[in-house]
mmCIF file of C-alpha atoms in Angstrom:
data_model
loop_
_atom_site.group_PDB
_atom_site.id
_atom_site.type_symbol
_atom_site.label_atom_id
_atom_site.label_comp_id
_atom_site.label_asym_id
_atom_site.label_seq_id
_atom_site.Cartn_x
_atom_site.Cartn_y
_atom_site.Cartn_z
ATOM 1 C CA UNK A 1 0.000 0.000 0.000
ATOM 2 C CA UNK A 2 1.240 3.382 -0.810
ATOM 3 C CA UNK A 3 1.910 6.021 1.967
ATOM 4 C CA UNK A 4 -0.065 8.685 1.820
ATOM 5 C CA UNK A 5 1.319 11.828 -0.605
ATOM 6 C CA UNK A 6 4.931 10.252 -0.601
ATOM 7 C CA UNK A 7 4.492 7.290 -3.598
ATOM 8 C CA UNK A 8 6.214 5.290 -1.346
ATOM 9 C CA UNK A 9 5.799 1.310 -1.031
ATOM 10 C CA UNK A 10 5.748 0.410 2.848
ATOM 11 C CA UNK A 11 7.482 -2.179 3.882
ATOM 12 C CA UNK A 12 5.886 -4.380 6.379
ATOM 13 C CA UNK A 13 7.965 -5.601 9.254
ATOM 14 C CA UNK A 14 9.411 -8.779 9.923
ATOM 15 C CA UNK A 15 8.258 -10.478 12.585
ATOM 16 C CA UNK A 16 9.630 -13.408 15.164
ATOM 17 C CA UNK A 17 6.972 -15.279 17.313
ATOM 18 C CA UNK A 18 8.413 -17.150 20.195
ATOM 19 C CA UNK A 19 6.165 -19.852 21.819
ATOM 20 C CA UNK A 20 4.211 -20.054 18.328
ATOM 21 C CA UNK A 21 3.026 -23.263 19.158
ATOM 22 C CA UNK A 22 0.932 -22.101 22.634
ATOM 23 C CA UNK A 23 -2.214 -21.316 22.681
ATOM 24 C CA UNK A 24 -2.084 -17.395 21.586
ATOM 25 C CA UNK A 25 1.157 -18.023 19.932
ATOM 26 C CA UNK A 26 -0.764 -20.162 16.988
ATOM 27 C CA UNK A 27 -2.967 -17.262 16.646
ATOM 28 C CA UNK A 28 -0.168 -15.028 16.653
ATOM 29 C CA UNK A 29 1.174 -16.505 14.181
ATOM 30 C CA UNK A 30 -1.904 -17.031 11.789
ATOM 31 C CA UNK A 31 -2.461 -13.199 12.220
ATOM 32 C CA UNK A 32 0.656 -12.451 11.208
ATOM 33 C CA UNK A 33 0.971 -14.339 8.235
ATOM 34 C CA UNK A 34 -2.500 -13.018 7.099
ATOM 35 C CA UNK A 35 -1.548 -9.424 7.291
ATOM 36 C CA UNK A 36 1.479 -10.119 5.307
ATOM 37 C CA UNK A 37 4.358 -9.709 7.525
ATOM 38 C CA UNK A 38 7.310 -11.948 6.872
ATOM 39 C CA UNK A 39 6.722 -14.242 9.543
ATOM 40 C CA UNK A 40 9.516 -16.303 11.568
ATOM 41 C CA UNK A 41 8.402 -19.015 14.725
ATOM 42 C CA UNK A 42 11.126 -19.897 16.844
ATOM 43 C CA UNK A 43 11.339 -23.829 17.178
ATOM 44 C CA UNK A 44 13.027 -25.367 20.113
ATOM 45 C CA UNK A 45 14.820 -28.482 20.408
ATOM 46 C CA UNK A 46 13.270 -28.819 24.072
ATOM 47 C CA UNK A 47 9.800 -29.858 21.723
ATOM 48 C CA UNK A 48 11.850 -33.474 21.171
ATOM 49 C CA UNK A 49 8.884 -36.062 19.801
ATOM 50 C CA UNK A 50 5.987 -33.529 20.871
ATOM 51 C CA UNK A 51 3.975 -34.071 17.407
ATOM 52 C CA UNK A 52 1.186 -32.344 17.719
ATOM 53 C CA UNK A 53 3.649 -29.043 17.997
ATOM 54 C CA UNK A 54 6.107 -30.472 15.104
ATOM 55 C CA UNK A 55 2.716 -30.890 12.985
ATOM 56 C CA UNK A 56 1.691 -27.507 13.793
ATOM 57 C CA UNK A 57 5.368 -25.739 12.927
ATOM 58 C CA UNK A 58 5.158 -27.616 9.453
ATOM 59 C CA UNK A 59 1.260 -26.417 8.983
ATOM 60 C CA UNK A 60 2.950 -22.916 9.728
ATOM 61 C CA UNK A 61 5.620 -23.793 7.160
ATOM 62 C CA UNK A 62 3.456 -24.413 4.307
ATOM 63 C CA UNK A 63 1.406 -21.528 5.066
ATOM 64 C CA UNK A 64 4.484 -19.173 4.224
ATOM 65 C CA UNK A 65 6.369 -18.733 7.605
ATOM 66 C CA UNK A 66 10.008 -19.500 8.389
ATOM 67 C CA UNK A 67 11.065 -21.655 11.334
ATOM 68 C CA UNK A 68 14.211 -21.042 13.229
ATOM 69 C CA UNK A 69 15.782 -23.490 15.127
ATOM 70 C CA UNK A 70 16.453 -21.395 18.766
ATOM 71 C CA UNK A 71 16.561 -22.130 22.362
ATOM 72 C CA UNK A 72 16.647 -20.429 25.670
ATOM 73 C CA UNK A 73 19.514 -22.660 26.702
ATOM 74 C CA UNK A 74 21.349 -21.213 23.633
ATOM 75 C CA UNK A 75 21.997 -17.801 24.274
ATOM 76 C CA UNK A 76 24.063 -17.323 20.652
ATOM 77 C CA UNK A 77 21.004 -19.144 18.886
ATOM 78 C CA UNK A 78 18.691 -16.403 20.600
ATOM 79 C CA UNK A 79 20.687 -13.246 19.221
ATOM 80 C CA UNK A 80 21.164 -14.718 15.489
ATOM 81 C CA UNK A 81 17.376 -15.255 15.598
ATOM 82 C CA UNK A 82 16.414 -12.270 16.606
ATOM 83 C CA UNK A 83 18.716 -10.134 13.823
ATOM 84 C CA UNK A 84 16.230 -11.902 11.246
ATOM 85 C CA UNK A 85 13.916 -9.801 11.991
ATOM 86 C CA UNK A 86 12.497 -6.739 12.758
ATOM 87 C CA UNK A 87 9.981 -7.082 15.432
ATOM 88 C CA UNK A 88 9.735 -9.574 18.286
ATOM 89 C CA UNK A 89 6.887 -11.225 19.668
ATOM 90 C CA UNK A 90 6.861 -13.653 23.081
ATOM 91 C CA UNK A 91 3.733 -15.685 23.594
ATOM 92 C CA UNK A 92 5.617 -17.687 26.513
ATOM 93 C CA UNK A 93 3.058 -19.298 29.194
ATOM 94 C CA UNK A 94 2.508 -17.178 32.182
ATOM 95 C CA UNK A 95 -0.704 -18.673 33.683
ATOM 96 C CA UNK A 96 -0.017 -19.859 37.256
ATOM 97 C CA UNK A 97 -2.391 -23.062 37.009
ATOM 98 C CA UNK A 98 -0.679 -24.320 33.773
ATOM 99 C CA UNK A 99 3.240 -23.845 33.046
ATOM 100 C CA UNK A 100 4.937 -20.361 33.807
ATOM 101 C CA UNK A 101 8.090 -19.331 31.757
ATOM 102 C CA UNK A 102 7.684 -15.803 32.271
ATOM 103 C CA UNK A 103 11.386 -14.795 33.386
ATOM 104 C CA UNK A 104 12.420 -16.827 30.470
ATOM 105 C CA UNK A 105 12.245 -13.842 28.987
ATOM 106 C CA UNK A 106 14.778 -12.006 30.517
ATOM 107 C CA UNK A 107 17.858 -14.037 27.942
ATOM 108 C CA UNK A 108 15.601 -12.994 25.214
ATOM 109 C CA UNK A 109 15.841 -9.148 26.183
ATOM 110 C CA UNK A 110 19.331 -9.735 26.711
ATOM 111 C CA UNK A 111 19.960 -11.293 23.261
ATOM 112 C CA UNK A 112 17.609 -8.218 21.472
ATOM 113 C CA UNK A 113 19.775 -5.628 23.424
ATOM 114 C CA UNK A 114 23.676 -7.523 21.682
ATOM 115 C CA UNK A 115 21.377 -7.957 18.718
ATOM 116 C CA UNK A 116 20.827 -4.001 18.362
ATOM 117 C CA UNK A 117 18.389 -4.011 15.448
ATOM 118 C CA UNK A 118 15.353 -4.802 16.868
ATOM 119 C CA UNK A 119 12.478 -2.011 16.413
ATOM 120 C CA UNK A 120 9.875 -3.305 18.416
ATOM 121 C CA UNK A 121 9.812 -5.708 21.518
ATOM 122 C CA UNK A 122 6.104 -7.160 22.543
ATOM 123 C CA UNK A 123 7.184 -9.644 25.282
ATOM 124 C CA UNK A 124 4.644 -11.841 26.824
ATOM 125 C CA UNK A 125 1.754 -10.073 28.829
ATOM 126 C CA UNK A 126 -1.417 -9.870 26.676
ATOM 127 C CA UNK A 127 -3.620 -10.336 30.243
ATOM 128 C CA UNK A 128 -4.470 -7.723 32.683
ATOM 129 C CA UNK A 129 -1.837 -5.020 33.235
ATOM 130 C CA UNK A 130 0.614 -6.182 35.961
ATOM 131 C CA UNK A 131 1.309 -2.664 36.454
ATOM 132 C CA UNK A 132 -2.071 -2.519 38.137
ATOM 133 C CA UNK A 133 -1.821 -5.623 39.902
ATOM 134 C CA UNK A 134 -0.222 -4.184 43.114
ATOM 135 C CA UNK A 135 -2.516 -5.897 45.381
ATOM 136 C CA UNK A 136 -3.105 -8.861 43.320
ATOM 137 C CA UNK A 137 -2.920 -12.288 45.670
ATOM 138 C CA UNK A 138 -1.488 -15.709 45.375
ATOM 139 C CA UNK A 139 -0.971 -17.861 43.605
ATOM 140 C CA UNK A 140 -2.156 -15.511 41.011
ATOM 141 C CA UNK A 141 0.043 -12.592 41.733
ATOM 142 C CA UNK A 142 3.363 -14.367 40.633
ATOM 143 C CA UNK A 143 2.526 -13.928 36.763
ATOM 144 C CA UNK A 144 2.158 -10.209 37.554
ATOM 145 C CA UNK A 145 5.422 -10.097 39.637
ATOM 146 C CA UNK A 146 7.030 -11.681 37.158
ATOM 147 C CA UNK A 147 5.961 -9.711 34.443
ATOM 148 C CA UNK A 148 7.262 -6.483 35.787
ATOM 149 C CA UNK A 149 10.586 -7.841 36.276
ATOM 150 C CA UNK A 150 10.556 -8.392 32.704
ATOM 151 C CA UNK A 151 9.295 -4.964 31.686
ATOM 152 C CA UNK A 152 11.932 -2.983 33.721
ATOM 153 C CA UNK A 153 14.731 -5.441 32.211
ATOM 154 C CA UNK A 154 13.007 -4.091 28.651
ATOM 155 C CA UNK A 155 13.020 -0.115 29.770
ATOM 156 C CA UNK A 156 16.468 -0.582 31.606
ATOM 157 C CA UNK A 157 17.894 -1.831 28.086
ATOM 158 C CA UNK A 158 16.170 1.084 26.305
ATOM 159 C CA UNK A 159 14.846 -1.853 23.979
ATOM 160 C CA UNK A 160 11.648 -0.071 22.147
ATOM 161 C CA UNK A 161 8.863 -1.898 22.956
ATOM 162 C CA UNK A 162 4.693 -2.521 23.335
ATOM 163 C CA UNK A 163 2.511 -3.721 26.184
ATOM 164 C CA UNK A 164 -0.426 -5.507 25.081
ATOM 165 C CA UNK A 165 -3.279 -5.816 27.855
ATOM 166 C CA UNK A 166 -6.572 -7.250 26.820
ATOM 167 C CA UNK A 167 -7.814 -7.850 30.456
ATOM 168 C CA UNK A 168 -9.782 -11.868 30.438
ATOM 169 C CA UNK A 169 -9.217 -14.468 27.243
ATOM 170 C CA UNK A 170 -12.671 -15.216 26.584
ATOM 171 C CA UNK A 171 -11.767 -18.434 25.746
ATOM 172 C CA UNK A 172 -10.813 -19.337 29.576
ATOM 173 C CA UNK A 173 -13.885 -17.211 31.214
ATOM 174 C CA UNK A 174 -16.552 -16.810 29.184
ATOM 175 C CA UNK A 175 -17.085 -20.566 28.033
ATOM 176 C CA UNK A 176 -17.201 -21.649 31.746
ATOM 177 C CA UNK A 177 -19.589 -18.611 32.666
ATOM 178 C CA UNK A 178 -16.811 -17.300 34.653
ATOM 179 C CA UNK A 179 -16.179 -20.029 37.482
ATOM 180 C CA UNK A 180 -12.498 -20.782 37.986
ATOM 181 C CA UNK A 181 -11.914 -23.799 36.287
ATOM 182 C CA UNK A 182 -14.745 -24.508 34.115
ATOM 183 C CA UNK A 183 -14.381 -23.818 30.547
ATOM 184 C CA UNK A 184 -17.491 -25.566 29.135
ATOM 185 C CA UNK A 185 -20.748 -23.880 30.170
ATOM 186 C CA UNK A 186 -23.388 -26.048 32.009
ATOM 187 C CA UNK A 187 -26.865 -26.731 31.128
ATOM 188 C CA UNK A 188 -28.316 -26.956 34.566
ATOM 189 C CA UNK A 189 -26.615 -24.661 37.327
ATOM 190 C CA UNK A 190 -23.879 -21.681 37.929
ATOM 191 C CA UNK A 191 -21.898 -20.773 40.928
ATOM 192 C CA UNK A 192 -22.160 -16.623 41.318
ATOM 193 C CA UNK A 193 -18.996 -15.099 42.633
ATOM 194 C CA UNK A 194 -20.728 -12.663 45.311
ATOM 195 C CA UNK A 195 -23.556 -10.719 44.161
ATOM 196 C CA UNK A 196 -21.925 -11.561 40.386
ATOM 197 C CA UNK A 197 -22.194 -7.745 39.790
ATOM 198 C CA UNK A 198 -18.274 -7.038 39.040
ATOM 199 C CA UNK A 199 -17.924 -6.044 35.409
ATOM 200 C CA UNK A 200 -15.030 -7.442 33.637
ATOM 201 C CA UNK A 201 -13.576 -7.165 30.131
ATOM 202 C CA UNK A 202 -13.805 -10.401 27.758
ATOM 203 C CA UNK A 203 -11.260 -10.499 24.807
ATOM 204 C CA UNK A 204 -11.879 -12.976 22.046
ATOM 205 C CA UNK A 205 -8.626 -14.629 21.589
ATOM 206 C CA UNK A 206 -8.192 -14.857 17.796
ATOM 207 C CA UNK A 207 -8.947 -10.908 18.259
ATOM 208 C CA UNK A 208 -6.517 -9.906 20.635
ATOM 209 C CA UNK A 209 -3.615 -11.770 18.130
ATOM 210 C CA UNK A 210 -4.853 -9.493 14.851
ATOM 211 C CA UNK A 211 -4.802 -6.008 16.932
ATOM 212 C CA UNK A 212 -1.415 -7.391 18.430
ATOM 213 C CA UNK A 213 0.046 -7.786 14.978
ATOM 214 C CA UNK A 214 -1.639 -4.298 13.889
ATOM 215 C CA UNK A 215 0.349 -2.613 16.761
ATOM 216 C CA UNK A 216 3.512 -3.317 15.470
ATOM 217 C CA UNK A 217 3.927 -0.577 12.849
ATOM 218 C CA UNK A 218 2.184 1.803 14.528
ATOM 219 C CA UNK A 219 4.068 4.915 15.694
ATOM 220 C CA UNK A 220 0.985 5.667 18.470
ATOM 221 C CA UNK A 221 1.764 2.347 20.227
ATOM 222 C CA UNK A 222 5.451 2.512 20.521
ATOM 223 C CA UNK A 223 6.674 2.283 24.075
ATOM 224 C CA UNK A 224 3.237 3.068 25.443
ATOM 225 C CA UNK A 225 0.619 -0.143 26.763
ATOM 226 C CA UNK A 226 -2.027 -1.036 24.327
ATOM 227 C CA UNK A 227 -5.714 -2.015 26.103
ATOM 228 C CA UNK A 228 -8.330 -3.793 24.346
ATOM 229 C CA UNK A 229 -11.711 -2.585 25.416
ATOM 230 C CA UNK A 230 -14.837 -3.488 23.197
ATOM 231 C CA UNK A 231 -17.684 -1.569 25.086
ATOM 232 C CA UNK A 232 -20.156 -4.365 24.311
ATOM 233 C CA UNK A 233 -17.541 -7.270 25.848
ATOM 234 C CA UNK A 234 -17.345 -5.086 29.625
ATOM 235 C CA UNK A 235 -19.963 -7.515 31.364
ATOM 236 C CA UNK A 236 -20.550 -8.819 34.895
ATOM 237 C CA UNK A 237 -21.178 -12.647 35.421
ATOM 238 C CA UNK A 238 -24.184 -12.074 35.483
ATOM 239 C CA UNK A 239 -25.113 -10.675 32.664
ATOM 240 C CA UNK A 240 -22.567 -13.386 31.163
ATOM 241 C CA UNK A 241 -24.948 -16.227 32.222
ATOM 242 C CA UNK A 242 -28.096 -14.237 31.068
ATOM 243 C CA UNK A 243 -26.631 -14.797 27.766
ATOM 244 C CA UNK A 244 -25.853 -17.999 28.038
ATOM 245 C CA UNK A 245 -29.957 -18.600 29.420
ATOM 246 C CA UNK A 246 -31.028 -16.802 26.205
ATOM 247 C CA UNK A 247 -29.486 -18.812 23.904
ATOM 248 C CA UNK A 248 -30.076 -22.045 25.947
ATOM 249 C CA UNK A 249 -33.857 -21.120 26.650
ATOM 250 C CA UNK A 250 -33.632 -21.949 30.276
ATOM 251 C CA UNK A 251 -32.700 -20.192 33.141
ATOM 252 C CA UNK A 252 -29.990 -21.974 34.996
ATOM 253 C CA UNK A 253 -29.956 -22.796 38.931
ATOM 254 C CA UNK A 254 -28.117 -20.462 40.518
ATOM 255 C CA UNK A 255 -25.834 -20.720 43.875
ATOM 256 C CA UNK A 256 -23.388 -17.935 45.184
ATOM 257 C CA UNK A 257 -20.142 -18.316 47.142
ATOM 258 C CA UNK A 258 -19.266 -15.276 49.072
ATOM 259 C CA UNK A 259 -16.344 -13.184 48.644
ATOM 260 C CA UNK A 260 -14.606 -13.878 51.969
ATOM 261 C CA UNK A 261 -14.831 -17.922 50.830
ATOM 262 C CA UNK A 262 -13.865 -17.115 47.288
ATOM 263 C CA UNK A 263 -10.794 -15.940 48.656
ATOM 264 C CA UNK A 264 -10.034 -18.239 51.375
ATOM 265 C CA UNK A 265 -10.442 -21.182 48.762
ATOM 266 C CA UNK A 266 -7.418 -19.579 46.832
ATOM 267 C CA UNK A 267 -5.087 -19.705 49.441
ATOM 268 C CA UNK A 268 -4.758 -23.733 49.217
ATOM 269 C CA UNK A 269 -4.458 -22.879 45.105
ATOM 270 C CA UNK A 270 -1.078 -24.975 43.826
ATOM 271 C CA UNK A 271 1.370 -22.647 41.682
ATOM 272 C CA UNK A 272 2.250 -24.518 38.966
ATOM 273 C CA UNK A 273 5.902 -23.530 37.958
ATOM 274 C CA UNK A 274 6.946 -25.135 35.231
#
C-alpha cells in the first residue's frame, strides 16, 4: 500500500513469534501471516517427539512462515534469531495453574539488546496489566510479579517496545460462565462469585492476536501499553450467564459463594511452575 502523498511502497515488518506453538502463539502466528508480515516461529529443540507441535510448525511452514531453530539454553542461537527480523513477539506461558516461563524472557531481552536491530519488543503479557496488579494475591500474583521484572529489564535496556493488555481471554472465562476452572458452560446450574455484579472485560482470543500484529507498525503504540476494550464485551457474570440462558432457553440454577470464601479457597491454590 502506498503512503499517503509520498508514492512510497511500505514495507511491512518482519516479525519473530516465540512460543508459536501455545495457545495465543498459533494465533499469533496465523495473524501475522494473514496481514502479510514476513513471519519467523522460533522452534526449540526442548519440543523433542511432541507431534502435535512439530505438525503444527510444518502447517505454519506451508502456510508461508520461516522456522528457526532457537533455544533459551542457547543464548548465541537467541541473538542470530532475533537479527532476522524486525519485530519480536513472546507468547511464553505465564498462567499460574498451567506452566509459567515468564522470566524466560529475561535471555531474550538480553539477546535483542547484543542484537541491536530490533524495532519493536512485545514480550509476553497480553492479560491484565501487571502494572495494576499491586494488590493482586497468590498464587495468582506471581505472573504479575514476574511480568514487571521483565518490563523494567526491557526499559532498563532502552529496547523499544509494546505492552499488550486485553484484560480476560474469553476463551478461559466466558465458556465456563466465569467459574475458575470450568471452561465448558453447564446446562443446569452456575456458581455466582458474590452478588456476580463485578464487570469485567472479555477479549476474544483470535482478536486480541490481529490487533497485536496491527500494533507493530504503529508509531501511536510505541513504548506506550495497548488495552483492548470493546464496550459491548465489559460484562458482569451475570449478565454473562443471562446470555448464556437466552441462547439455551432456560434459566440456569443459581448458587453464590461469598467473597470472603472465594478468597479463602485460593489460598490452598497450587502454583504450577513449570
Amino acid at each position: 500500500m502506498g503512503s499517503m502523498g509520498e508514492g512510497k511502497i511500505e514495507t511491512k515488518s518482519k516479525v519473530l513469534i516465540v512460543g508459536g506453538t501455545g495457545y495465543l502463539g498459533k494465533r499469533l502466528v496465523k495473524a501475522s501471516l494473514e496481514q502479510g508480515h514476513q513471519t519467523y516461529v522460533l522452534h526449540r529443540p526442548e519440543i523433542g517427539v511432541d507431534i502435535e507441535k512439530i505438525e503444527m510448525l510444518l502447517s505454519f511452514k506451508a502456510q508461508g512462515a520461516h522456522l528457526v531453530p532457537a533455544s533459551f539454553n542457547d543464548y548465541q542461537s537467541l541473538v542470530d534469531a532475533v537479527k532476522l527480523v524486525d519485530v519480536v513477539i513472546c507468547a511464553i506461558s505465564g498462567v499460574h495453574i498451567r506452566s509459567h516461563h515468564i522470566l524466560l524472557q529475561l535471555e531474550l531481552v538480553r539477546a535483542i539488546k547484543e542484537a541491536g536491530n530490533v524495532k519493536r519488543f512485545l514480550p509476553s503479557e497480553f492479560g491484565t496489566d501487571p502494572a495494576r496488579m499491586g494488590d493482586a494475591m497468590e498464587p495468582g500474583r506471581v505472573t504479575f510479579d514476574d511480568k514487571m521484572v521483565i518490563r523494567k529489564a526491557i526499559e532498563e535496556a532502552g529496547i523499544p517496545f509494546t505492552y499488550v493488555s486485553a484484560n480476560c481471554f474469553a476463551g478461559y472465562f466466558v465458556g465456563g460462565l466465569c467459574q475458575p476452572g470450568h471452561i465448558l458452560p453447564s446446562t443446569d446450574s452456575v456458581l455466582i462469585l458474590g452478588d456476580g455484579n463485578q464487570k469485567a472485560i472479555y477479549v476474544a482470543e483470535d482478536n486480541i492476536a490481529t490487533y497485536t500484529i496491527k500494533t507493530i507498525d504503529d508509531p501511536r503504540t510505541l513504548n506506550k501499553t495497548l488495552y483492548l476494550r470493546p464496550p459491548q464485551n465489559i460484562l458482569s457474570q451475570r449478565e454473562v450467564v443471562q446470555l448464556w440462558e437466552k441462547l439455551l432457553g432456560k434459566q440456569l440454577v443459581k448458587t453464590s459463594i461469598s467473597k470472603d470464601e472465594f478468597l479463602s479457597n485460593l489460598k490452598g491454590t497450587p502454583f504450577v511452575p513449570t
